[in-house]
Tab-separated table of C-alpha atoms in Angstrom:
chain	number	residue	atom	x	y	z
F	253	UNK	CA	17.090	-42.754	41.788
F	254	UNK	CA	19.126	-45.005	44.073
F	255	UNK	CA	22.762	-44.076	44.585
F	256	UNK	CA	25.839	-46.240	44.331
F	257	UNK	CA	25.706	-49.112	46.781
F	258	UNK	CA	28.597	-51.145	48.110
F	259	UNK	CA	28.485	-54.396	50.024
F	260	UNK	CA	29.525	-55.293	52.539
F	261	UNK	CA	30.091	-52.060	54.411
F	262	UNK	CA	32.562	-53.580	56.841
F	263	UNK	CA	34.764	-56.621	56.558
F	264	UNK	CA	37.412	-58.230	58.725
F	265	UNK	CA	39.821	-60.739	57.223
F	266	UNK	CA	43.142	-62.296	58.172
F	267	UNK	CA	46.396	-62.216	56.271
F	268	UNK	CA	46.566	-64.634	53.376
F	269	UNK	CA	42.816	-64.760	52.834
F	270	UNK	CA	41.066	-63.377	49.812
F	271	UNK	CA	38.126	-61.006	49.675
F	272	UNK	CA	35.482	-59.914	47.176
F	273	UNK	CA	33.794	-56.534	47.353
F	274	UNK	CA	30.711	-55.613	45.389
F	275	UNK	CA	29.532	-52.367	43.829
F	276	UNK	CA	26.151	-51.643	42.259
F	277	UNK	CA	26.222	-48.490	40.144
F	278	UNK	CA	23.464	-45.986	39.613
F	279	UNK	CA	20.921	-47.297	37.127
F	280	UNK	CA	22.008	-46.436	33.593
F	281	UNK	CA	25.657	-45.920	34.512
F	282	UNK	CA	28.078	-48.075	32.561
F	283	UNK	CA	31.412	-47.163	34.108
F	284	UNK	CA	32.586	-48.280	37.522
F	285	UNK	CA	35.871	-47.181	39.052
F	286	UNK	CA	37.494	-48.457	42.224
F	287	UNK	CA	39.689	-46.552	44.673
F	288	UNK	CA	41.657	-47.429	47.785
F	289	UNK	CA	41.757	-44.873	50.590
F	290	UNK	CA	44.298	-45.133	53.423
F	291	UNK	CA	45.575	-42.524	55.892
F	292	UNK	CA	49.127	-42.951	54.627
F	293	UNK	CA	48.687	-43.133	50.865
F	294	UNK	CA	45.464	-41.182	50.545
F	295	UNK	CA	43.149	-41.972	47.644
F	296	UNK	CA	44.542	-44.151	44.907
F	297	UNK	CA	42.890	-45.258	41.692
F	298	UNK	CA	42.672	-49.012	41.254
F	299	UNK	CA	40.868	-49.558	37.950
F	300	UNK	CA	37.941	-48.580	35.780
F	301	UNK	CA	35.502	-50.922	34.086
F	302	UNK	CA	33.220	-50.013	31.223
F	303	UNK	CA	30.984	-52.404	29.321
F	304	UNK	CA	32.507	-55.382	31.121
F	305	UNK	CA	36.045	-54.439	30.067
F	306	UNK	CA	38.841	-52.999	32.146
F	307	UNK	CA	39.672	-49.653	30.556
F	308	UNK	CA	42.190	-48.135	32.924
F	309	UNK	CA	44.389	-49.454	35.669
F	310	UNK	CA	46.329	-47.895	38.524
F	311	UNK	CA	49.634	-49.022	39.983
F	312	UNK	CA	48.527	-51.928	42.117
F	313	UNK	CA	49.888	-55.485	42.152
F	314	UNK	CA	48.117	-58.310	40.366
F	315	UNK	CA	46.562	-59.434	43.671
F	316	UNK	CA	43.983	-56.725	43.007
F	317	UNK	CA	41.580	-57.657	40.261
F	318	UNK	CA	38.080	-56.832	39.236
F	319	UNK	CA	35.308	-57.588	36.856
F	320	UNK	CA	32.097	-56.098	35.614
F	321	UNK	CA	28.904	-57.885	34.753
F	322	UNK	CA	26.438	-57.223	31.951
F	323	UNK	CA	24.213	-55.251	34.349
F	324	UNK	CA	27.230	-52.984	35.124
F	325	UNK	CA	27.595	-54.296	38.668
F	326	UNK	CA	31.238	-54.715	39.539
F	327	UNK	CA	33.261	-56.799	41.920
F	328	UNK	CA	36.755	-56.275	43.183
F	329	UNK	CA	38.861	-59.130	44.448
F	330	UNK	CA	41.987	-59.010	46.555
F	331	UNK	CA	43.898	-62.254	46.969
F	332	UNK	CA	46.548	-63.154	49.542
F	333	UNK	CA	45.614	-60.262	51.792
F	334	UNK	CA	48.350	-58.259	53.487
F	335	UNK	CA	48.099	-55.984	56.518
F	336	UNK	CA	48.671	-53.010	54.219
F	337	UNK	CA	45.491	-53.794	52.328
F	338	UNK	CA	43.465	-52.480	55.259
F	339	UNK	CA	41.649	-49.516	53.794
F	340	UNK	CA	38.392	-47.957	52.762
F	341	UNK	CA	37.564	-49.155	49.269
F	342	UNK	CA	35.410	-46.761	47.309
F	343	UNK	CA	33.634	-47.384	44.082
F	344	UNK	CA	32.244	-44.723	41.806
F	345	UNK	CA	29.943	-44.951	38.823
F	346	UNK	CA	29.448	-42.681	35.845
F	347	UNK	CA	27.426	-42.665	32.662
F	348	UNK	CA	30.488	-43.026	30.467
F	349	UNK	CA	34.239	-43.250	30.617
F	350	UNK	CA	36.280	-41.138	33.018
F	351	UNK	CA	38.281	-39.411	30.297
F	352	UNK	CA	35.078	-38.214	28.651
F	353	UNK	CA	34.632	-36.082	31.760
F	354	UNK	CA	31.615	-37.966	32.971
F	355	UNK	CA	30.848	-37.053	36.563
F	356	UNK	CA	31.486	-39.807	39.042
F	357	UNK	CA	29.111	-40.644	41.860
F	358	UNK	CA	30.711	-42.369	44.798
F	359	UNK	CA	29.424	-45.085	47.059
F	360	UNK	CA	29.810	-45.113	50.853
F	361	UNK	CA	32.750	-47.499	50.705
F	362	UNK	CA	33.683	-50.853	52.194
F	363	UNK	CA	35.928	-50.709	55.236
F	364	UNK	CA	38.329	-53.681	55.041
F	365	UNK	CA	40.425	-54.583	58.046
F	366	UNK	CA	43.152	-57.205	57.667
F	367	UNK	CA	44.391	-58.784	60.896
I	712	UNK	CA	54.007	-39.430	36.368
I	713	UNK	CA	51.642	-36.835	37.660
I	714	UNK	CA	51.688	-35.731	41.282
I	715	UNK	CA	49.205	-33.632	43.221
I	716	UNK	CA	50.253	-31.820	46.377
I	717	UNK	CA	48.025	-30.426	49.068
I	718	UNK	CA	50.469	-29.042	51.571
I	719	UNK	CA	47.988	-27.976	54.260
I	720	UNK	CA	46.603	-30.991	56.142
I	721	UNK	CA	44.030	-28.994	58.106
I	722	UNK	CA	42.285	-25.651	57.990
I	723	UNK	CA	39.625	-23.964	60.020
I	724	UNK	CA	37.287	-21.121	59.096
I	725	UNK	CA	34.529	-19.182	60.808
I	726	UNK	CA	31.040	-19.637	59.437
I	727	UNK	CA	30.200	-17.040	56.730
I	728	UNK	CA	33.881	-16.313	56.109
I	729	UNK	CA	35.886	-17.151	52.997
I	730	UNK	CA	38.579	-19.798	52.873
I	731	UNK	CA	41.042	-20.865	50.192
I	732	UNK	CA	42.399	-24.389	49.895
I	733	UNK	CA	45.677	-24.806	48.038
I	734	UNK	CA	46.685	-27.409	45.503
I	735	UNK	CA	49.676	-27.714	43.211
I	736	UNK	CA	50.379	-30.385	40.652
I	737	UNK	CA	53.195	-31.522	38.474
I	738	UNK	CA	52.738	-32.766	34.933
I	739	UNK	CA	54.295	-32.616	31.514
I	740	UNK	CA	50.884	-32.895	29.875
I	741	UNK	CA	49.278	-29.927	28.187
I	742	UNK	CA	45.703	-31.139	28.131
I	743	UNK	CA	44.241	-32.265	31.404
I	744	UNK	CA	41.438	-31.793	33.883
I	745	UNK	CA	41.500	-30.716	37.501
I	746	UNK	CA	38.911	-31.439	40.147
I	747	UNK	CA	38.009	-30.711	43.714
I	748	UNK	CA	36.133	-33.408	45.578
I	749	UNK	CA	34.486	-33.144	48.976
I	750	UNK	CA	34.249	-36.038	51.405
I	751	UNK	CA	31.960	-35.204	54.360
I	752	UNK	CA	32.186	-37.172	57.600
I	753	UNK	CA	29.540	-39.597	56.239
I	754	UNK	CA	32.228	-40.623	53.695
I	755	UNK	CA	30.296	-40.304	50.434
I	756	UNK	CA	32.536	-38.316	48.141
I	757	UNK	CA	31.020	-35.733	45.819
I	758	UNK	CA	32.406	-33.603	43.012
I	759	UNK	CA	32.606	-29.922	43.925
I	760	UNK	CA	34.047	-28.328	40.819
I	761	UNK	CA	36.157	-29.138	37.778
I	762	UNK	CA	38.358	-27.215	35.380
I	763	UNK	CA	39.565	-28.040	31.895
I	764	UNK	CA	43.155	-26.932	31.436
I	765	UNK	CA	42.495	-25.445	28.001
I	766	UNK	CA	39.938	-23.040	29.473
I	767	UNK	CA	41.424	-19.807	30.739
I	768	UNK	CA	38.290	-18.824	32.617
I	769	UNK	CA	38.181	-20.035	36.202
I	770	UNK	CA	35.338	-22.409	37.000
I	771	UNK	CA	32.620	-21.318	39.416
I	772	UNK	CA	29.845	-23.281	41.083
I	773	UNK	CA	27.742	-21.133	43.404
I	774	UNK	CA	29.886	-20.435	46.489
I	775	UNK	CA	32.807	-22.451	45.124
I	776	UNK	CA	35.333	-21.041	42.688
I	777	UNK	CA	38.831	-21.912	41.616
I	778	UNK	CA	41.953	-19.945	40.885
I	779	UNK	CA	43.647	-21.868	38.096
I	780	UNK	CA	47.183	-20.785	37.316
I	781	UNK	CA	48.375	-23.096	34.546
I	782	UNK	CA	51.922	-21.763	34.318
I	783	UNK	CA	52.392	-22.075	38.063
I	784	UNK	CA	50.560	-25.434	38.100
I	785	UNK	CA	48.345	-24.222	40.879
I	786	UNK	CA	44.652	-24.946	41.399
I	787	UNK	CA	43.190	-23.470	44.562
I	788	UNK	CA	39.586	-23.699	45.744
I	789	UNK	CA	37.852	-20.706	47.262
I	790	UNK	CA	34.775	-21.269	49.396
I	791	UNK	CA	32.778	-18.117	50.028
I	792	UNK	CA	30.223	-17.649	52.794
I	793	UNK	CA	31.367	-20.877	54.499
I	794	UNK	CA	28.607	-23.023	55.943
I	795	UNK	CA	28.704	-25.707	58.636
I	796	UNK	CA	27.892	-28.264	55.948
I	797	UNK	CA	31.175	-27.424	54.225
I	798	UNK	CA	33.018	-29.258	57.006
I	799	UNK	CA	34.671	-32.137	55.178
I	800	UNK	CA	37.858	-33.449	53.708
I	801	UNK	CA	38.653	-31.860	50.353
I	802	UNK	CA	40.691	-33.598	47.686
I	803	UNK	CA	42.300	-32.013	44.688
I	804	UNK	CA	42.614	-34.367	41.709
I	805	UNK	CA	44.227	-34.432	38.264
I	806	UNK	CA	43.368	-36.396	35.152
I	807	UNK	CA	45.157	-36.221	31.836
I	808	UNK	CA	43.103	-35.835	28.709
I	809	UNK	CA	43.967	-38.976	26.825
I	810	UNK	CA	42.092	-42.233	26.531
I	811	UNK	CA	44.996	-44.412	27.509
I	812	UNK	CA	45.354	-44.774	31.237
I	813	UNK	CA	43.173	-41.786	32.061
I	814	UNK	CA	43.072	-42.125	35.802
I	815	UNK	CA	42.425	-39.729	38.597
I	816	UNK	CA	45.446	-38.825	40.713
I	817	UNK	CA	44.486	-37.381	44.075
I	818	UNK	CA	46.255	-35.199	46.593
I	819	UNK	CA	46.415	-36.313	50.218
I	820	UNK	CA	43.464	-34.117	51.089
I	821	UNK	CA	42.812	-31.293	53.508
I	822	UNK	CA	40.447	-31.406	56.458
I	823	UNK	CA	38.345	-28.265	56.606
I	824	UNK	CA	36.428	-27.401	59.768
I	825	UNK	CA	33.828	-24.654	59.717
I	826	UNK	CA	33.326	-23.136	63.171
I	827	UNK	CA	29.883	-21.821	64.186
């Protein structure tokens, strides 16, 4: 069974641009969660999508948005990029919702650098 | 708001020895879950062990076990018979047991190095 895949793996953007990251969950998984990992702030939860609906959201500004498609693939968009958005963005998939204690399987991440 | 604190940024242990990673958390919730995640140098994070707060018995998964002290809000991870493959960053995480806004809150992580 293929694991969680994220594309692209590396990305370089400049301030003010926008970016879209993609996550393909494990086959059969319906929940996708996104996380931002930085040396300063550590790992922070962005949001969770289940059945094409955002179910939970972390404390990030509205510049961070996401969506989920009918095949459970998810995209995350960051608009008006700032230097502080440079991070490793991880996505994780699970069979069901996080609060039902479904185990999450993480992807390798997308390394975003904002210049 | 919940907070998770991992006060030790780095630890080192000799192969085959035992090491304990510390984690404390702060919450007013009574029902919640606690997790330890491992992130090896390849960056793919995996779940090591989890504990439901309502369970008094400490969780165990092979060489990994936890010491859950609910009153003290402490959740340490013990790795027995350390192996080179245990070298990784370890994150402690908290999640409250309600449907609304059930998100994972992570500690800053601890880098564990296993020496041959």
